[in-house]
Short mmCIF file of C-alpha atoms in Angstrom, two decimals:
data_model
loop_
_atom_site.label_atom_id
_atom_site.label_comp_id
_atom_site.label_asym_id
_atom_site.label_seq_id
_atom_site.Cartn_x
_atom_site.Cartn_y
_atom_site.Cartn_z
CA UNK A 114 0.00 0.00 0.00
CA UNK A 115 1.40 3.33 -0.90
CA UNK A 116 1.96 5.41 2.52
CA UNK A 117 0.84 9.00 1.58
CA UNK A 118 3.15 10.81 4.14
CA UNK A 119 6.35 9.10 2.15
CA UNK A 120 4.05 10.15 -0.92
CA UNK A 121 3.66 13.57 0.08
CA UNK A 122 7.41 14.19 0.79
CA UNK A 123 8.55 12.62 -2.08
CA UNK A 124 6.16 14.76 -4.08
CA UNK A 125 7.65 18.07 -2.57
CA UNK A 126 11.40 16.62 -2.90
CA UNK A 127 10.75 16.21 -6.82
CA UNK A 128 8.60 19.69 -6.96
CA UNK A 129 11.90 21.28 -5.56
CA UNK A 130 14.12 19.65 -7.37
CA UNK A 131 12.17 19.96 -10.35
CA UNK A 132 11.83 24.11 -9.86
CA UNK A 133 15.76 23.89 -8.72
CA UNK A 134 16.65 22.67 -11.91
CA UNK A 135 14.66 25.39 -13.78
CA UNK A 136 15.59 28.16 -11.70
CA UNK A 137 19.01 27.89 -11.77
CA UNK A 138 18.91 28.35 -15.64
CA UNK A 139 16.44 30.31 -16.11
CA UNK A 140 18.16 33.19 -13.37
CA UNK A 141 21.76 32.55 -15.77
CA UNK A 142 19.80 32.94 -18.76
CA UNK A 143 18.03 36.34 -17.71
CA UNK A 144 21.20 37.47 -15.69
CA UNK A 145 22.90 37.17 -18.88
CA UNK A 146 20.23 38.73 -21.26
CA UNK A 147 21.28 42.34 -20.15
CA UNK A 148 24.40 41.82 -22.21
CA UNK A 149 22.88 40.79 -25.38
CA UNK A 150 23.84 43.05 -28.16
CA UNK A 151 22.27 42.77 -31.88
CA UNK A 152 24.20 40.72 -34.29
CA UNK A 153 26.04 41.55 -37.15
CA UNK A 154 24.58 38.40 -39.30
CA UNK A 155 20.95 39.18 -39.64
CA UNK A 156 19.76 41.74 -36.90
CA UNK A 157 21.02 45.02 -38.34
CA UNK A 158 19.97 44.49 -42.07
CA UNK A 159 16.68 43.57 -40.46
CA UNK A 160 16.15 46.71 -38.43
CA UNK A 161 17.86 49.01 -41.60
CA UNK A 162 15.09 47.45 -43.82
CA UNK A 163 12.29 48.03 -41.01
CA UNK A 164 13.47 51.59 -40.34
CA UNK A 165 13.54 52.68 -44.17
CA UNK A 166 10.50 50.83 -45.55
CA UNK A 167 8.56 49.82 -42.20
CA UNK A 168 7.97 46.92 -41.05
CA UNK A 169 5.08 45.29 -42.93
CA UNK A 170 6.76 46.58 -45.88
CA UNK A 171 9.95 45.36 -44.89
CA UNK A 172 8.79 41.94 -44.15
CA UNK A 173 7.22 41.90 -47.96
CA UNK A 174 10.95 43.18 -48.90
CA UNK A 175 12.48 39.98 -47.67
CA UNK A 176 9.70 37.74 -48.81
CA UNK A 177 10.45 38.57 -52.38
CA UNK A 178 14.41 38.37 -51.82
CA UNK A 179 14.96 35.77 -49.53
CA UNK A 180 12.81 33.82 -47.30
CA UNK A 181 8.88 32.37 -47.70
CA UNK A 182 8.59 32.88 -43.91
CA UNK A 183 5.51 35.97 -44.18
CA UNK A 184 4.99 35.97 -40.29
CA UNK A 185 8.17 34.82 -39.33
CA UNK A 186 9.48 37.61 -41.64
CA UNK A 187 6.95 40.19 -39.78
CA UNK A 188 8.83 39.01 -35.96
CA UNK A 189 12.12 39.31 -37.21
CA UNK A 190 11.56 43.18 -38.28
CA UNK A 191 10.15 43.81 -35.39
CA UNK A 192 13.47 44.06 -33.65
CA UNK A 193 14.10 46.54 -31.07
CA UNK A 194 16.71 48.17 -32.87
CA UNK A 195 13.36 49.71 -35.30
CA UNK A 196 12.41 51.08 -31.78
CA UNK A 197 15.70 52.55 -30.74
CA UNK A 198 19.27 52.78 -31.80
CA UNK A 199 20.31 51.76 -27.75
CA UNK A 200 20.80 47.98 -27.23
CA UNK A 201 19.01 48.33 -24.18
CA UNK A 202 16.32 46.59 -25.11
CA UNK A 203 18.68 43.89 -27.24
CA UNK A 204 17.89 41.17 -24.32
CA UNK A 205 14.22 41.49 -25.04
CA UNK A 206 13.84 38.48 -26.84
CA UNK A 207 15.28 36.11 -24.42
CA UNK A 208 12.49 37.52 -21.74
CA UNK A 209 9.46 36.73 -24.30
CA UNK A 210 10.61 33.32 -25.01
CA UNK A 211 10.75 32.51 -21.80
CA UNK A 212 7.47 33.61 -20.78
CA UNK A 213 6.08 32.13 -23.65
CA UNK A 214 7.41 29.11 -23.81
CA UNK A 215 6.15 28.59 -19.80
CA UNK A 216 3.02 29.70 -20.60
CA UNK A 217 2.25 27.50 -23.19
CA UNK A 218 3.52 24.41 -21.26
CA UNK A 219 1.50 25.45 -18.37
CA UNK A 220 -1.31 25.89 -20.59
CA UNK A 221 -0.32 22.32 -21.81
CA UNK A 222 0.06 20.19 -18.74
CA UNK A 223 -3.38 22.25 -17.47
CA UNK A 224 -5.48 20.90 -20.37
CA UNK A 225 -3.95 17.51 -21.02
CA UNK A 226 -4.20 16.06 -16.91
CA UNK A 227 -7.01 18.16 -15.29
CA UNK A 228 -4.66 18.85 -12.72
CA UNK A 229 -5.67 22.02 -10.39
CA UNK A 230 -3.31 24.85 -10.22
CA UNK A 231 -2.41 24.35 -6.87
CA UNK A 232 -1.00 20.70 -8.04
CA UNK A 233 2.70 20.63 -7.24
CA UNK A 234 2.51 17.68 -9.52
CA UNK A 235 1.41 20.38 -12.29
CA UNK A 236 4.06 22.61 -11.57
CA UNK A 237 6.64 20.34 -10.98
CA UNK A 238 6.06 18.98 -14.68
CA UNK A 239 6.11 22.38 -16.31
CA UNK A 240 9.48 23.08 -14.62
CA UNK A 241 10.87 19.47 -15.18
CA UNK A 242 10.12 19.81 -19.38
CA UNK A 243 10.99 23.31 -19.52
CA UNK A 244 14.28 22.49 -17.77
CA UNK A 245 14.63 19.50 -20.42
CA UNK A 246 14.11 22.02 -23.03
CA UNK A 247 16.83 25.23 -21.93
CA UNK A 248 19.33 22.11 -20.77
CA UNK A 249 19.52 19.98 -23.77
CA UNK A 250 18.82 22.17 -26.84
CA UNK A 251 22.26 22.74 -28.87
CA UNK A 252 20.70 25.95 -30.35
CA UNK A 253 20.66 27.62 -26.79
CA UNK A 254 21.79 31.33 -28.34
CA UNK A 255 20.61 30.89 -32.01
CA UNK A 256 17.27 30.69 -30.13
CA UNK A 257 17.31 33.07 -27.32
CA UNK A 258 19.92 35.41 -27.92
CA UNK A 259 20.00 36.16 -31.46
CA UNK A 260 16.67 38.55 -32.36
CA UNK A 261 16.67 37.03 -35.84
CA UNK A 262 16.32 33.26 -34.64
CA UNK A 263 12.79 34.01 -32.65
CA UNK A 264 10.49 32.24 -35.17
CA UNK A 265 12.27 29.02 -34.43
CA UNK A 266 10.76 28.63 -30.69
CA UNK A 267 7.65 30.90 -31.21
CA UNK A 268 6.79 28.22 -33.96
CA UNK A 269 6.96 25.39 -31.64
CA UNK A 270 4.85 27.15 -29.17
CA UNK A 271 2.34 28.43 -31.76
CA UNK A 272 2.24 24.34 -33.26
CA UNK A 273 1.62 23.58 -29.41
CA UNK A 274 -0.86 26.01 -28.54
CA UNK A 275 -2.67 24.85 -32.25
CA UNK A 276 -3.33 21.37 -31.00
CA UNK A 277 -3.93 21.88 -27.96
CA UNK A 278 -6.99 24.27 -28.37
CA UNK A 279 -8.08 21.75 -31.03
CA UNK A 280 -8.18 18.88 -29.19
CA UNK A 281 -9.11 19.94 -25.52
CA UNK A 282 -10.86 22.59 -25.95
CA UNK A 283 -15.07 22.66 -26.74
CA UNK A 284 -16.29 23.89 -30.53
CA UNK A 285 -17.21 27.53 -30.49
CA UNK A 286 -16.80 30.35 -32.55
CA UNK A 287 -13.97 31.55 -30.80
CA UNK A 288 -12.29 28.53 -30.63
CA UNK A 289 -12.47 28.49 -34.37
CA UNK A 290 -10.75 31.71 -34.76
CA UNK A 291 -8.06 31.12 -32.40
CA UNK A 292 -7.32 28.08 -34.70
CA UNK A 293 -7.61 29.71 -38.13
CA UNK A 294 -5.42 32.53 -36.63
CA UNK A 295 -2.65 30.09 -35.24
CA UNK A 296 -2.72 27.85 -38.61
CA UNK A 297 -1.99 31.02 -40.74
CA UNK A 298 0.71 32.14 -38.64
CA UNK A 299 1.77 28.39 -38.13
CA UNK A 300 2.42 28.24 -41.98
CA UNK A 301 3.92 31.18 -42.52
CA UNK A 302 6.80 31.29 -39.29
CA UNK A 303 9.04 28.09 -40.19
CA UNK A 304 9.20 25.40 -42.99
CA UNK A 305 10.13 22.94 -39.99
CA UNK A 306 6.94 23.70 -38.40
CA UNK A 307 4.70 24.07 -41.68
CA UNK A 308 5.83 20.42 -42.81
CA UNK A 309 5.56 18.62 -39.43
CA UNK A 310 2.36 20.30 -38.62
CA UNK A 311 0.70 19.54 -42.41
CA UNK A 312 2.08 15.92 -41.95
CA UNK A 313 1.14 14.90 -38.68
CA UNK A 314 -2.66 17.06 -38.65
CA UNK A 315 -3.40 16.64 -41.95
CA UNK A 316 -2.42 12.99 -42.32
CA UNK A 317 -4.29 11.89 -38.86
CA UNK A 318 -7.25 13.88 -40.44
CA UNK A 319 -7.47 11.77 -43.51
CA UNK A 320 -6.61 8.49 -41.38
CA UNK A 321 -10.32 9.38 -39.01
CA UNK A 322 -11.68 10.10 -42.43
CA UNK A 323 -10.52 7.01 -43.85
CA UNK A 324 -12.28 4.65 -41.21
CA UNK A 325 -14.24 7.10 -38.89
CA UNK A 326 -16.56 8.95 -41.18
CA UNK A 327 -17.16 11.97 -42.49
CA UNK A 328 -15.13 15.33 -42.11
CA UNK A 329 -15.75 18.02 -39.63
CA UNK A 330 -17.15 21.00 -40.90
CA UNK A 331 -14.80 23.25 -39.29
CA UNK A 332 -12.06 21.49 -41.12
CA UNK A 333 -12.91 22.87 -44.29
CA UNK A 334 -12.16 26.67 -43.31
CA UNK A 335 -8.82 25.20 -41.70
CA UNK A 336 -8.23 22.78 -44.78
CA UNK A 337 -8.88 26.88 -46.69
CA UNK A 338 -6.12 28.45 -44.45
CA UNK A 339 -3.87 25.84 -44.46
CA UNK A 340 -3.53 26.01 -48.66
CA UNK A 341 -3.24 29.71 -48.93
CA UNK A 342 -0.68 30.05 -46.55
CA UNK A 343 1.12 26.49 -48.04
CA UNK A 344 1.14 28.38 -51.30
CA UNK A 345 2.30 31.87 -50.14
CA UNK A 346 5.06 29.73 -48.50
CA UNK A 347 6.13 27.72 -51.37
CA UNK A 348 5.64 30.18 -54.36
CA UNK A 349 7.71 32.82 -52.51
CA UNK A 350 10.20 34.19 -55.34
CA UNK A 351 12.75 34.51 -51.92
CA UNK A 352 12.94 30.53 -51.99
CA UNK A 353 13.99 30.52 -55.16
CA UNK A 354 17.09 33.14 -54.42
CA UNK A 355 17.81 31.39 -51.28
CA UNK A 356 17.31 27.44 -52.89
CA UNK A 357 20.63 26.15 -53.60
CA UNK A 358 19.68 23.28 -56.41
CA UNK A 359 23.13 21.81 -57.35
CA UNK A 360 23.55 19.39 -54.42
CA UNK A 361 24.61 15.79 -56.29
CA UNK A 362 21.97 13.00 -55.36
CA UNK A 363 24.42 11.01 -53.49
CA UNK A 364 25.70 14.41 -51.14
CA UNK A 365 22.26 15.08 -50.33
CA UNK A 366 21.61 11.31 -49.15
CA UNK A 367 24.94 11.45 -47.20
CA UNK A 368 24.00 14.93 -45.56
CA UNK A 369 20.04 13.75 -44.87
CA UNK A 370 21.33 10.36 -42.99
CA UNK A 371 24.17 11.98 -41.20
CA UNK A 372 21.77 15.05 -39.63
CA UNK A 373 19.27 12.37 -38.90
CA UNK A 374 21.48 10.44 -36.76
CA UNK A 375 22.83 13.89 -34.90
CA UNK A 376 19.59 13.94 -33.94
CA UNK A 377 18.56 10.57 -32.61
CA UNK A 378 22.32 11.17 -30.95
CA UNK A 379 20.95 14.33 -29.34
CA UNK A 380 17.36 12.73 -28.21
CA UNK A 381 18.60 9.49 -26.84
CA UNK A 382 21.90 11.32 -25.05
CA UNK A 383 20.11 13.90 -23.21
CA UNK A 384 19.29 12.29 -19.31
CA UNK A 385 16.69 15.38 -19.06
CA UNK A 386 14.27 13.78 -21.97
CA UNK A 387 14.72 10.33 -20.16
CA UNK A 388 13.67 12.31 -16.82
CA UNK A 389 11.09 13.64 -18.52
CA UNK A 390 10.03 10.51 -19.91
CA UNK A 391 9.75 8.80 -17.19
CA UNK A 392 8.24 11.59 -15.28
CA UNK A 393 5.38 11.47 -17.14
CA UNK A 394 4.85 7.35 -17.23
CA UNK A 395 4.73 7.19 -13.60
CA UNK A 396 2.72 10.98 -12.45
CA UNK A 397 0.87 12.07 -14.79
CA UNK A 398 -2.43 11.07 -16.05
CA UNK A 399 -5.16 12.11 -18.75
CA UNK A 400 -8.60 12.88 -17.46
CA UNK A 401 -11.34 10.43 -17.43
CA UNK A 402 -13.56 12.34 -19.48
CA UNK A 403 -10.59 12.51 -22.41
CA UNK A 404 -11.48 10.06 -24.88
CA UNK A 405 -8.38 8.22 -25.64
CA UNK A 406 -7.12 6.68 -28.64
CA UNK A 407 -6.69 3.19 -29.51
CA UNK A 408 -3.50 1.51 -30.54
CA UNK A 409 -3.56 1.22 -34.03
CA UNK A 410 -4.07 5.47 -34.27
CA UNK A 411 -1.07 5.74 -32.24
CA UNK A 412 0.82 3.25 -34.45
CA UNK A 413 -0.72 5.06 -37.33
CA UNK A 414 0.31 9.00 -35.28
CA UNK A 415 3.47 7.51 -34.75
CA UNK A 416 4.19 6.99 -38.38
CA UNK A 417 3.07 10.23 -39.72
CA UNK A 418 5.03 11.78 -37.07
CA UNK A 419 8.48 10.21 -38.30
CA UNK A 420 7.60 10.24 -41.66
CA UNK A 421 7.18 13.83 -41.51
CA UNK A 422 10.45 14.55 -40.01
CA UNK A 423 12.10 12.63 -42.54
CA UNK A 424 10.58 14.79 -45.44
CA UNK A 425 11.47 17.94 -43.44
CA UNK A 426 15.37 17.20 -43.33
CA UNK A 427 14.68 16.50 -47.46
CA UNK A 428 14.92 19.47 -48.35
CA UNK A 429 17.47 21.28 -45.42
CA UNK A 430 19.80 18.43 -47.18
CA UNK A 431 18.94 18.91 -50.73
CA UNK A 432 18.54 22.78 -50.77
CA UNK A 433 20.13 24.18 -48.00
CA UNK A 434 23.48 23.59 -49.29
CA UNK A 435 25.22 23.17 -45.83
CA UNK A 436 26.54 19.90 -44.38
CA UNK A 437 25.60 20.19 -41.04
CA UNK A 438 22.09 21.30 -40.55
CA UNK A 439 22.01 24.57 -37.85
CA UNK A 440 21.92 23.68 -34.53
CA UNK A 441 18.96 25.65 -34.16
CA UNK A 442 16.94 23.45 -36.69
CA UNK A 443 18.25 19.84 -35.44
CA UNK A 444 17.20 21.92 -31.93
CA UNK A 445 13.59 22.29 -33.04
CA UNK A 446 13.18 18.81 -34.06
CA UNK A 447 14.74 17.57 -30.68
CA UNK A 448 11.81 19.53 -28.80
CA UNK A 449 9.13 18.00 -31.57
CA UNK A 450 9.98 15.02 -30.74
CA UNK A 451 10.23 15.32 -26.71
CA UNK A 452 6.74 17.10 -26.44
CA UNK A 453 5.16 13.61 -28.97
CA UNK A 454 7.24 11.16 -27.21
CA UNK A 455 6.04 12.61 -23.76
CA UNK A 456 2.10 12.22 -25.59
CA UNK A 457 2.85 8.92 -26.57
CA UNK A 458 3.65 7.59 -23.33
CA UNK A 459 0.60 9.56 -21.74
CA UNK A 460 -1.69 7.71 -24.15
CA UNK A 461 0.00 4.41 -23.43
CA UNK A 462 -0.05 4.64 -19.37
CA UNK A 463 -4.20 5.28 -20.12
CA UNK A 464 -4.25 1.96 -21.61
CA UNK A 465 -1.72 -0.16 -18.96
CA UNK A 466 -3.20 1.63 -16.39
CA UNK A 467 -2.14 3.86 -13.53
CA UNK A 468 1.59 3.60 -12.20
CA UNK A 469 2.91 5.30 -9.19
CA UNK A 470 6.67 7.97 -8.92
CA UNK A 471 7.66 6.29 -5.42
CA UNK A 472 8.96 2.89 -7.18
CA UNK A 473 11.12 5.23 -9.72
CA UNK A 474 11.77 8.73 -8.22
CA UNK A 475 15.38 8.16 -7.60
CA UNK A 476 15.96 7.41 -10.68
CA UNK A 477 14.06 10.83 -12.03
CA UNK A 478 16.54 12.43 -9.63
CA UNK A 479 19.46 10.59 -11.19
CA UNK A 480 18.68 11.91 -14.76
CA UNK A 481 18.07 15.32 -13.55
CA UNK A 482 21.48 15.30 -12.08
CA UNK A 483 22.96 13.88 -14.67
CA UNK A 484 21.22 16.14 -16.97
CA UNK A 485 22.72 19.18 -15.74
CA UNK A 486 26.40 18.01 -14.93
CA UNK A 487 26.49 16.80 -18.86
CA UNK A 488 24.77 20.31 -20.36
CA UNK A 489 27.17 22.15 -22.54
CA UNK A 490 24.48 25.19 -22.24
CA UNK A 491 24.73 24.86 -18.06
CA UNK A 492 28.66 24.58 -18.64
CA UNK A 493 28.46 27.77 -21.47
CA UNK A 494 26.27 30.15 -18.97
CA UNK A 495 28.14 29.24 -15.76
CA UNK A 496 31.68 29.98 -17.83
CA UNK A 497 29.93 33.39 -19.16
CA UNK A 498 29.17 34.58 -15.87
CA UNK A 499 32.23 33.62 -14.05
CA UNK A 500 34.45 34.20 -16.67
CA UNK A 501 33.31 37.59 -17.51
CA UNK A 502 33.58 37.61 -20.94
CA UNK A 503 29.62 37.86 -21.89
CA UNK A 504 30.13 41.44 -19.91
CA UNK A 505 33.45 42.32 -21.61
CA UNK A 506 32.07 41.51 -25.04
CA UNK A 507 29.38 43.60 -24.42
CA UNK A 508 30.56 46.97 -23.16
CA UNK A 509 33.22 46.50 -26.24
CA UNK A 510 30.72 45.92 -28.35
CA UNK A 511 27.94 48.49 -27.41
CA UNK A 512 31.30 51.08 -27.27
CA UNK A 513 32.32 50.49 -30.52
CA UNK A 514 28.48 51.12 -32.20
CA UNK A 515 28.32 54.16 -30.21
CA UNK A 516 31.74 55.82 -31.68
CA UNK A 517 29.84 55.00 -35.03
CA UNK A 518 26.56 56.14 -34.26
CA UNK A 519 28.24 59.46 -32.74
CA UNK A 520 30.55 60.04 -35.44
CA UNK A 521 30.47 62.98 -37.23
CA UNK A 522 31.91 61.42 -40.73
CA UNK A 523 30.20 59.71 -42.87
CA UNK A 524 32.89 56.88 -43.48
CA UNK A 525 33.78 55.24 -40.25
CA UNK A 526 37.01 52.57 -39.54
CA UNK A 527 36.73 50.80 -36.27
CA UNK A 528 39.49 48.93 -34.59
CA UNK A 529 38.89 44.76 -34.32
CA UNK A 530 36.78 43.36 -31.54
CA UNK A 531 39.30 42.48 -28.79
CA UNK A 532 37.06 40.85 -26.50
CA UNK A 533 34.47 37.33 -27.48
CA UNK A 534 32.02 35.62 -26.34
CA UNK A 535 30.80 32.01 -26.55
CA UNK A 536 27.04 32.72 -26.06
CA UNK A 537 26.85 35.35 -28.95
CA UNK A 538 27.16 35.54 -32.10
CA UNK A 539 30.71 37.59 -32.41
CA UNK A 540 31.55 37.70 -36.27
CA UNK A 541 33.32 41.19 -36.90
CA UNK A 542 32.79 43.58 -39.48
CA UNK A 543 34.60 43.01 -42.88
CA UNK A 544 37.52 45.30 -43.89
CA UNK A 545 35.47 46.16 -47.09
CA UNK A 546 32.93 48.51 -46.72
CA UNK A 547 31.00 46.93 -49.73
CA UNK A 548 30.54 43.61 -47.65
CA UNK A 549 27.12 43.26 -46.72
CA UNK A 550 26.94 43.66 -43.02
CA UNK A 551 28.90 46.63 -42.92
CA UNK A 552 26.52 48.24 -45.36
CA UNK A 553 23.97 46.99 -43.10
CA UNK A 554 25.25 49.05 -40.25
CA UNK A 555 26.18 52.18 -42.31
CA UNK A 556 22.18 52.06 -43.95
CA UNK A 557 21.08 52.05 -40.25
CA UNK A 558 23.35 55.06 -38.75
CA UNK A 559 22.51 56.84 -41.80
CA UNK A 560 26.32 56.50 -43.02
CA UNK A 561 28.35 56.03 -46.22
CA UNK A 562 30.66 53.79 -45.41
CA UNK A 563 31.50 51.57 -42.19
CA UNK A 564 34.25 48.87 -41.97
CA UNK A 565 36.74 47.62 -39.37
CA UNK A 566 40.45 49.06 -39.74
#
């Protein structure tokens, strides 16, 4: 018989431990936002195009010229630096991602188990897959400190928040616009999220049809949406600059297998998704009233699911024209594939039946501690904070685009960056003025000419 005074403690050991593990990188993450500075890659010819044509218009800009993204084009010219020349507000990002991202699991866990908000067991979950999530991601700065990677976690949230108001919540009017508003926004932020969302929804839709009848009405609007933003995505004349089309057959194979297996190597490696994993097998449980599914629609979810993922890294290996995909794409598919593997096992414990945390908390500690002694983002905040350099790299930094934005010439040299920083993005201007980021920056301060000496 379970005791529930060895329950209760055990409970409040893993809420703690659960929170601890958040906490601690959440606090490094925000600590180190206030030294975020814009980027010389993307973030500057961004805000240039926002502050000279606006930013609807500038979005349309880069939709012709380079990317089929529409919203995720709108987000990215929304930096602060269209707001305000000071990087003040550079950190900005990394607070709404954070926010959002906790929201949205709360908002999650809430629906999926019933569980009151005074839970611990709800809380503690949030915190224990968020923590998975900021300690086992290899994109850690692409995502959170670099303004022009912010479509890549808002789309996982937005994919999130779409099925989650589909399938939990009751058919109303509303409810119908918050999911024709998500889908178009959905379709238009990344191609990662577009294809795994049109794959997985779309294919389970026609697998019910298939064997369970007729369509929903309200699928038909969505089905509407879901075209017109497919086709705004794929007939974007900025795909076509961006496309690279001259990868050999064989190279594109090689570079599709090779990502694939980083990212089983990433999934399987990380102690936090096995936490997580198991956390959710032994505490949490769906409500009575949620109808679940049977075996052969998870085999048949399942399937979808992987097969999607597969046709996603298609064409990142045939088109992207890079060997290694970003770590802030193989990043996104590691969380797509922690928040279905975490579903999975939700809808399997409904059909084994009920287990209990006391047999297997210990071992849920284990993998949290291991978790965080093996994270290279843990070990990369910790050495930013004590090592100083994050700071250093910033006041240089923010010093040197303040001698430009001061100076009274219209061609400015600035000496090298002396100072770097592993969490940031810390390319340096070219020594020609023509190269593109340093006629980014000279666009935005209104300048001629700006290169490093």
């Amino acid at each position: 018989m379970k005791n529930p005074t060895i329950s209760r403690i055990i409970g409040r050991v893993m809420f703690l431990a659960c929170f601890g593990c958040w906490a601690t990188m959440v606090f490094m993450m925000l600590y180190l936002a206030q030294f975020n500075t814009p980027n010389l890659v993307d973030d500057f010819c961004f805000a240039w195009v926002s502050k000279e044509y606006g930013v609807l218009a500038g979005a349309y800009y880069y939709y012709m010229g380079w990317s089929g993204r529409y919203f995720g084009n709108i987000l990215m010219h929304l930096t602060p630096l269209f707001f305000s020349t000071s990087f003040t507000f550079s950190g900005i990002n990394t607070y709404l991602l954070l926010v959002l991202g906790f929201v949205t699991n709360l908002y999650l866990v809430r629906r999926m188990t019933d569980l009151p908000f005074r839970s611990t067991r709800l809380w503690a979950s949030v915190f224990l897959i968020q923590a998975a999530a900021l300690y086992s991601i290899s994109g850690m700065y692409q995502w959170f400190y670099w303004f022009s990677g912010i479509y890549y976690y808002a789309s996982l949230q937005l994919v999130i928040l779409f099925f989650v108001v589909y399938f939990f919540e009751k058919p109303s009017r509303l409810r119908t616009g918050i999911l024709a508003g998500l889908l178009f926004c959905i379709m238009g932020s990344s191609e990662i999220s577009m294809l795994l969302l049109t794959g997985v929804f779309w294919g389970y839709q026609l697998w019910k049809w298939r064997f369970k009848g007729p369509i929903n009405a309200e699928l038909y609007l969505l089905l509407g949406i879901w075209l017109v933003g497919f086709l705004l995505v794929m007939l974007s004349p900025g795909n076509q600059v961006r496309a690279v089309t001259n990868v050999p057959l064989a190279d594109g194979i090689h570079i599709l297998l090779s990502n694939i297996k980083e990212l089983i190597r990433q999934f399987f490696s990380s102690p936090f998704m096995w936490a997580s994993f198991l956390w959710v097998l032994f505490v949490l449980e769906l409500p009575k009233s949620y109808v679940r599914m049977s075996i052969l629609d998870m085999l048949a979810l399942t399937a979808l699911f992987f097969i999607s993922i597969i046709v996603s890294f298609i064409p990142l290996s045939f088109a992207l024209g890079e060997v290694h995909i970003p770590e802030r794409i193989i990043s996104l598919f590691l969380l797509y594939m922690l928040m279905f593997v975490c579903f999975i096992v939700l809808q399997l414990k409904s059909v084994w039946g009920g287990l209990h945390l006391n047999r297997i908390s210990v071992l849920v500690l284990v993998f949290i501690g291991l978790g965080i002694y093996k994270s290279k983002n843990f070990d990369l905040l910790s050495h930013e904070i004590s090592s100083g350099n994050a700071q250093a790299y910033s006041q240089e930094y923010r010093a040197r685009f303040e001698q430009i934005r001061l100076s009274k010439t219209d061609s400015v040299e600035v000496a090298p960056l002396k100072n770097h920083s592993a969490l940031f993005f810390t390319e340096d201007l070219s020594t020609d003025p023509k190269h593109l980021w340093c006629k980014c920056v000279a666009n935005y301060y209104g300048k001629k000419a700006v290169n490093r000496k």
